Amino acid sequence: MDTSNDEATGPAIEAFPAHEAVVGGGMTVRRALPHRLRRRVGAWCFLDHYGPVTLKPQDEGMRVGPHPHMGLQTVSWLFEGRVLHRDSLGSLQRIEPGQLNLMTAGRGISHSEETPAEHPPGIHGLQFWIALPESRRHGEPAFDHHPKLPDIRRDGLDMTLIMGEALGERSPAKAYTPLAGLDVVCRDVGTRRLPLNPAFEHALFLIEGEMTLEGQPMAPGTLYYLGPGRESLALGNTGHARAFLLGGEPLKEDVLLWWNFVGRSTEEMQEARTQWQGHAARFGEVKGYDGERLTAPELTTRLKTR
Ligand code: MN
């Protein structure tokens, strides 16, 4: 098995265990992307799975103070709970399960995320980043809320297409490279084949319950990379289960991730860091968040794409 680079190698299945990370509010998450040996799936370059946890009355829940982004889209998708988003464009948007918050950073934006005072006890969700291509990454920042997304019922599966195109449907959420993001809930017990776009590389991540992938049990907290060139996928279950399928055309650009930025060079990252620390207009200002803005770490090494 050659996992020494991100190049397309055909329809293999490779298992990449997520690692744990701690985010604002002290919540532990499973970070499935980037992985040292698998940095992206299409343009999807970051995936955190958090919860399910039940908050006690004294718990703060999610509290991520104002911080900047550039060169990416943030995709927020909930299974349980409620999140309040504020950004430097003046957006103030609550999301609930089944709704999508999509923030397109372009050349620069800042935002905060918090569990609002009024909230259900559970927290469970996914946070993704999608790398923007060269043609969009220097453009204007934008924020969109999508309360209604395509529901696809097929072969005992209840699916929601949150981004891109799959199974003949298209999400209203704007993507800048060909991709797909599909929430897959097993309504009935069984095994079925789900058609895939062979031009995309895909990956599957188990969210809850037990499922099989091509007849093999899926481990929790593991990203199963499926490669490009695959026409379909066998999914099996014996009880309630949920997984998330992500896919996209392999990105032809060398992309760097550092802190909350996606860029192409160490110099770009240094410039963005200096501008954020110096309160430059580029990243704007988040109003109304009751807490401190985040401080960028030092950047002391040269970043490498490999
Ligand atoms: Mn963020």
Short mmCIF file of C-alpha atoms and ligand atoms in Angstrom, two decimals:
data_model
loop_
_atom_site.label_atom_id
_atom_site.label_comp_id
_atom_site.label_asym_id
_atom_site.label_seq_id
_atom_site.Cartn_x
_atom_site.Cartn_y
_atom_site.Cartn_z
CA MET A 1 0.00 0.00 0.00
CA ASP A 2 1.53 3.27 -1.10
CA THR A 3 0.34 6.15 1.06
CA SER A 4 3.41 8.31 0.49
CA ASN A 5 1.50 10.94 -1.42
CA ASP A 6 -1.99 12.20 -2.17
CA GLU A 7 -2.00 11.22 -5.84
CA ALA A 8 -4.82 9.17 -7.26
CA THR A 9 -3.86 5.49 -7.29
CA GLY A 10 -7.14 3.72 -8.06
CA PRO A 11 -10.00 2.31 -6.06
CA ALA A 12 -8.19 0.98 -2.97
CA ILE A 13 -9.69 1.19 0.51
CA GLU A 14 -7.32 2.65 3.08
CA ALA A 15 -8.21 3.18 6.75
CA PHE A 16 -6.93 6.35 8.45
CA PRO A 17 -7.69 6.59 12.19
CA ALA A 18 -8.65 10.09 13.35
CA HIS A 19 -6.60 11.73 16.09
CA GLU A 20 -7.99 13.56 19.09
CA ALA A 21 -7.76 17.34 19.37
CA VAL A 22 -9.18 19.85 21.85
CA VAL A 23 -11.11 22.86 20.54
CA GLY A 24 -12.63 26.00 22.12
CA GLY A 25 -14.70 25.33 25.24
CA GLY A 26 -12.48 22.33 26.02
CA MET A 27 -14.39 19.93 23.79
CA THR A 28 -12.46 16.90 22.52
CA VAL A 29 -12.96 16.15 18.84
CA ARG A 30 -11.91 13.38 16.47
CA ARG A 31 -9.90 15.00 13.66
CA ALA A 32 -10.09 12.80 10.56
CA LEU A 33 -8.60 15.34 8.11
CA PRO A 34 -5.93 16.34 7.55
CA HIS A 35 -4.17 13.04 8.24
CA ARG A 36 -0.38 12.85 7.83
CA LEU A 37 -0.86 10.35 5.00
CA ARG A 38 -4.13 11.69 3.60
CA ARG A 39 -4.35 15.45 3.53
CA ARG A 40 -7.42 15.84 1.37
CA VAL A 41 -10.39 14.12 -0.27
CA GLY A 42 -11.10 16.25 -3.33
CA ALA A 43 -11.00 19.78 -1.96
CA TRP A 44 -12.20 18.63 1.50
CA CYS A 45 -9.16 19.33 3.68
CA PHE A 46 -10.41 19.32 7.28
CA LEU A 47 -12.90 17.16 9.20
CA ASP A 48 -13.68 17.27 12.93
CA HIS A 49 -16.32 14.98 14.45
CA TYR A 50 -17.50 16.18 17.87
CA GLY A 51 -19.87 14.60 20.36
CA PRO A 52 -22.30 13.15 21.00
CA VAL A 53 -22.07 14.71 24.45
CA THR A 54 -24.80 15.77 26.88
CA LEU A 55 -24.26 19.15 28.48
CA LYS A 56 -24.95 19.65 32.17
CA PRO A 57 -26.62 22.94 33.15
CA GLN A 58 -23.28 24.45 34.24
CA ASP A 59 -21.45 23.41 31.02
CA GLU A 60 -20.68 26.13 28.49
CA GLY A 61 -20.71 23.83 25.46
CA MET A 62 -18.98 25.18 22.39
CA ARG A 63 -17.12 28.47 22.78
CA VAL A 64 -14.78 29.34 19.93
CA GLY A 65 -13.86 33.02 20.09
CA PRO A 66 -13.33 35.27 17.06
CA HIS A 67 -10.66 33.86 14.73
CA PRO A 68 -9.74 34.41 11.09
CA HIS A 69 -9.92 32.22 8.00
CA MET A 70 -8.64 32.56 4.45
CA GLY A 71 -8.59 30.41 1.33
CA LEU A 72 -11.30 27.98 2.45
CA GLN A 73 -15.00 27.38 3.07
CA THR A 74 -16.20 26.27 6.51
CA VAL A 75 -19.07 23.76 6.43
CA SER A 76 -20.99 23.30 9.70
CA TRP A 77 -23.38 20.35 9.99
CA LEU A 78 -25.19 19.29 13.17
CA PHE A 79 -26.82 16.03 14.26
CA GLU A 80 -27.83 17.36 17.69
CA GLY A 81 -27.76 20.72 19.43
CA ARG A 82 -27.62 24.34 18.37
CA VAL A 83 -24.74 26.64 17.37
CA LEU A 84 -24.71 30.41 17.05
CA HIS A 85 -22.42 31.84 14.35
CA ARG A 86 -21.27 35.47 14.20
CA ASP A 87 -18.92 36.85 11.57
CA SER A 88 -17.15 40.01 10.43
CA LEU A 89 -19.73 40.53 7.65
CA GLY A 90 -22.30 41.13 10.42
CA SER A 91 -23.96 37.70 10.05
CA LEU A 92 -25.70 36.35 13.17
CA GLN A 93 -27.04 32.89 12.38
CA ARG A 94 -28.24 30.00 14.50
CA ILE A 95 -28.01 26.49 13.05
CA GLU A 96 -29.94 23.41 14.05
CA PRO A 97 -29.71 19.79 12.85
CA GLY A 98 -30.48 19.45 9.15
CA GLN A 99 -29.33 22.98 8.33
CA LEU A 100 -26.06 24.04 6.75
CA ASN A 101 -23.91 27.04 7.59
CA LEU A 102 -21.44 27.70 4.77
CA MET A 103 -18.85 30.44 5.15
CA THR A 104 -16.64 31.27 2.18
CA ALA A 105 -13.54 32.98 3.53
CA GLY A 106 -12.01 34.05 0.22
CA ARG A 107 -9.16 36.48 1.03
CA GLY A 108 -10.27 36.92 4.65
CA ILE A 109 -13.07 36.77 7.22
CA SER A 110 -13.37 36.18 10.96
CA HIS A 111 -16.08 34.45 12.98
CA SER A 112 -17.05 33.00 16.34
CA GLU A 113 -19.10 29.92 17.24
CA GLU A 114 -20.88 29.27 20.51
CA THR A 115 -23.60 27.23 22.15
CA PRO A 116 -26.34 29.82 22.75
CA ALA A 117 -27.92 30.26 26.20
CA GLU A 118 -31.09 28.47 25.07
CA HIS A 119 -30.09 25.06 23.75
CA PRO A 120 -31.00 21.38 23.87
CA PRO A 121 -28.69 19.25 26.08
CA GLY A 122 -26.98 17.30 23.28
CA ILE A 123 -24.09 18.37 21.07
CA HIS A 124 -23.09 16.30 18.04
CA GLY A 125 -21.81 17.46 14.69
CA LEU A 126 -19.23 17.76 11.95
CA GLN A 127 -17.00 20.68 11.05
CA PHE A 128 -15.40 20.65 7.60
CA TRP A 129 -13.14 22.92 5.59
CA ILE A 130 -13.05 22.91 1.81
CA ALA A 131 -9.95 24.41 0.13
CA LEU A 132 -10.82 27.12 -2.39
CA PRO A 133 -9.17 26.95 -5.82
CA GLU A 134 -6.81 29.70 -7.00
CA SER A 135 -9.65 31.32 -8.97
CA ARG A 136 -11.75 31.94 -5.83
CA ARG A 137 -9.37 32.07 -2.89
CA HIS A 138 -8.51 35.77 -3.32
CA GLY A 139 -12.17 36.81 -3.72
CA GLU A 140 -14.73 38.42 -1.46
CA PRO A 141 -15.82 36.70 1.76
CA ALA A 142 -19.42 35.43 1.97
CA PHE A 143 -21.75 33.67 4.37
CA ASP A 144 -24.78 31.52 3.49
CA HIS A 145 -27.30 29.62 5.58
CA HIS A 146 -29.18 26.76 3.91
CA PRO A 147 -32.17 25.55 5.96
CA LYS A 148 -33.40 23.22 3.18
CA LEU A 149 -31.23 20.72 1.33
CA PRO A 150 -32.01 17.86 -1.08
CA ASP A 151 -33.31 14.74 0.70
CA ILE A 152 -32.67 11.49 -1.16
CA ARG A 153 -34.53 8.31 -0.15
CA ARG A 154 -33.12 5.24 -1.80
CA ASP A 155 -32.56 1.53 -0.96
CA GLY A 156 -33.44 1.93 2.73
CA LEU A 157 -31.19 4.99 3.11
CA ASP A 158 -32.26 8.51 4.07
CA MET A 159 -29.63 10.85 2.68
CA THR A 160 -29.12 14.60 2.69
CA LEU A 161 -26.90 16.18 0.07
CA ILE A 162 -25.24 19.07 1.88
CA MET A 163 -22.65 20.09 -0.75
CA GLY A 164 -22.06 19.48 -4.43
CA GLU A 165 -23.65 16.86 -6.66
CA ALA A 166 -24.52 13.19 -6.14
CA LEU A 167 -27.20 10.69 -7.16
CA GLY A 168 -28.68 13.12 -9.70
CA GLU A 169 -29.22 15.87 -7.14
CA ARG A 170 -27.43 19.16 -6.58
CA SER A 171 -27.07 21.11 -3.32
CA PRO A 172 -28.01 24.80 -3.42
CA ALA A 173 -24.83 25.52 -1.42
CA LYS A 174 -22.15 27.07 -3.64
CA ALA A 175 -19.00 25.01 -4.16
CA TYR A 176 -16.04 26.07 -6.32
CA THR A 177 -14.67 22.67 -7.33
CA PRO A 178 -16.64 19.51 -8.27
CA LEU A 179 -17.42 17.68 -5.04
CA ALA A 180 -20.08 15.93 -2.95
CA GLY A 181 -20.96 15.75 0.76
CA LEU A 182 -23.68 13.28 1.69
CA ASP A 183 -25.16 12.52 5.12
CA VAL A 184 -26.26 8.86 5.00
CA VAL A 185 -28.74 7.47 7.55
CA CYS A 186 -29.67 3.77 7.40
CA ARG A 187 -33.46 3.66 7.77
CA ASP A 188 -33.87 -0.04 6.95
CA VAL A 189 -31.60 -3.00 7.64
CA GLY A 190 -29.76 -4.45 4.65
CA THR A 191 -26.92 -4.21 2.19
CA ARG A 192 -27.09 -2.06 -0.90
CA ARG A 193 -24.82 -0.53 -3.54
CA LEU A 194 -24.64 3.22 -3.69
CA PRO A 195 -23.56 4.62 -7.09
CA LEU A 196 -20.54 6.95 -7.01
CA ASN A 197 -19.06 9.43 -9.47
CA PRO A 198 -15.89 7.64 -10.68
CA ALA A 199 -14.24 11.01 -11.45
CA PHE A 200 -14.26 11.73 -7.70
CA GLU A 201 -12.11 10.31 -4.96
CA HIS A 202 -14.32 9.42 -1.97
CA ALA A 203 -14.07 8.72 1.74
CA LEU A 204 -16.58 7.37 4.25
CA PHE A 205 -16.69 8.17 7.98
CA LEU A 206 -18.95 6.32 10.44
CA ILE A 207 -20.91 8.68 12.69
CA GLU A 208 -22.99 6.31 14.81
CA GLY A 209 -24.10 2.68 14.97
CA GLU A 210 -22.42 -0.13 13.06
CA MET A 211 -21.96 -0.43 9.31
CA THR A 212 -20.04 -2.50 6.81
CA LEU A 213 -18.17 -1.15 3.81
CA GLU A 214 -17.69 -3.67 0.97
CA GLY A 215 -18.56 -6.36 3.53
CA GLN A 216 -15.98 -5.27 6.11
CA PRO A 217 -17.00 -3.77 9.48
CA MET A 218 -16.17 -0.07 9.82
CA ALA A 219 -14.26 1.02 12.91
CA PRO A 220 -15.54 4.17 14.61
CA GLY A 221 -13.38 7.29 14.34
CA THR A 222 -11.74 6.10 11.13
CA LEU A 223 -11.72 7.69 7.69
CA TYR A 224 -12.02 5.09 4.93
CA TYR A 225 -10.40 6.49 1.80
CA LEU A 226 -11.83 4.90 -1.33
CA GLY A 227 -9.72 6.47 -4.07
CA PRO A 228 -10.99 7.67 -7.44
CA GLY A 229 -12.31 5.40 -10.21
CA ARG A 230 -14.95 3.67 -8.09
CA GLU A 231 -18.40 3.19 -9.63
CA SER A 232 -20.25 2.15 -6.47
CA LEU A 233 -19.96 1.28 -2.82
CA ALA A 234 -21.57 -1.61 -0.85
CA LEU A 235 -23.03 -0.36 2.43
CA GLY A 236 -24.48 -2.75 5.02
CA ASN A 237 -26.15 -2.36 8.42
CA THR A 238 -28.07 -4.44 10.94
CA GLY A 239 -29.53 -1.54 12.96
CA HIS A 240 -29.72 2.23 13.05
CA ALA A 241 -26.50 3.72 11.71
CA ARG A 242 -25.22 6.91 10.15
CA ALA A 243 -22.16 7.73 8.06
CA PHE A 244 -20.89 10.68 6.06
CA LEU A 245 -19.64 10.31 2.49
CA LEU A 246 -17.34 12.95 1.09
CA GLY A 247 -15.99 13.09 -2.43
CA GLY A 248 -14.52 15.38 -5.00
CA GLU A 249 -12.24 15.74 -7.99
CA PRO A 250 -8.64 15.45 -6.78
CA LEU A 251 -7.35 18.99 -6.33
CA LYS A 252 -4.48 19.77 -8.70
CA GLU A 253 -3.04 22.58 -6.56
CA ASP A 254 -0.44 22.27 -3.79
CA VAL A 255 -2.35 23.41 -0.74
CA LEU A 256 -0.93 24.33 2.67
CA LEU A 257 -2.88 24.37 5.92
CA TRP A 258 -1.61 26.30 8.90
CA TRP A 259 -3.67 27.29 11.95
CA ASN A 260 -6.97 28.59 10.49
CA PHE A 261 -5.56 29.42 7.09
CA VAL A 262 -5.36 27.66 3.74
CA GLY A 263 -2.70 29.08 1.45
CA ARG A 264 0.09 28.23 -0.95
CA SER A 265 3.25 29.55 0.73
CA THR A 266 4.83 30.18 4.13
CA GLU A 267 5.06 33.90 3.24
CA GLU A 268 1.30 34.10 2.73
CA MET A 269 0.73 32.49 6.13
CA GLN A 270 3.16 34.91 7.81
CA GLU A 271 1.44 37.89 6.21
CA ALA A 272 -2.02 36.66 7.26
CA ARG A 273 -0.79 35.98 10.79
CA THR A 274 0.73 39.46 11.10
CA GLN A 275 -2.46 41.07 9.78
CA TRP A 276 -4.69 39.15 12.21
CA GLN A 277 -2.43 39.95 15.17
CA GLY A 278 -2.36 43.60 14.09
CA HIS A 279 -6.18 43.87 13.75
CA ALA A 280 -5.86 44.69 10.03
CA ALA A 281 -9.07 45.39 8.11
CA ARG A 282 -8.56 42.27 6.00
CA PHE A 283 -10.19 39.95 8.57
CA GLY A 284 -12.75 42.46 9.85
CA GLU A 285 -14.20 42.37 13.33
CA VAL A 286 -16.75 40.06 14.99
CA LYS A 287 -19.25 42.01 17.08
CA GLY A 288 -21.26 40.71 20.04
CA TYR A 289 -19.19 37.71 21.13
CA ASP A 290 -18.75 37.69 24.90
CA GLY A 291 -15.09 36.69 25.08
CA GLU A 292 -11.60 37.13 23.70
CA ARG A 293 -10.49 36.81 20.09
CA LEU A 294 -8.01 33.99 19.48
CA THR A 295 -4.28 34.66 19.23
CA ALA A 296 -2.36 33.10 16.35
CA PRO A 297 0.54 30.82 17.32
CA GLU A 298 4.07 31.69 16.18
CA LEU A 299 5.05 30.45 12.74
CA THR A 300 8.75 29.62 12.96
CA THR A 301 9.25 26.87 10.37
CA ARG A 302 8.83 26.70 6.62
CA LEU A 303 5.66 24.85 5.69
CA LYS A 304 5.81 22.00 3.21
CA THR A 305 3.05 20.44 1.10
CA ARG A 306 4.49 16.97 1.71
MN MN B 1 -13.62 28.73 12.28
#
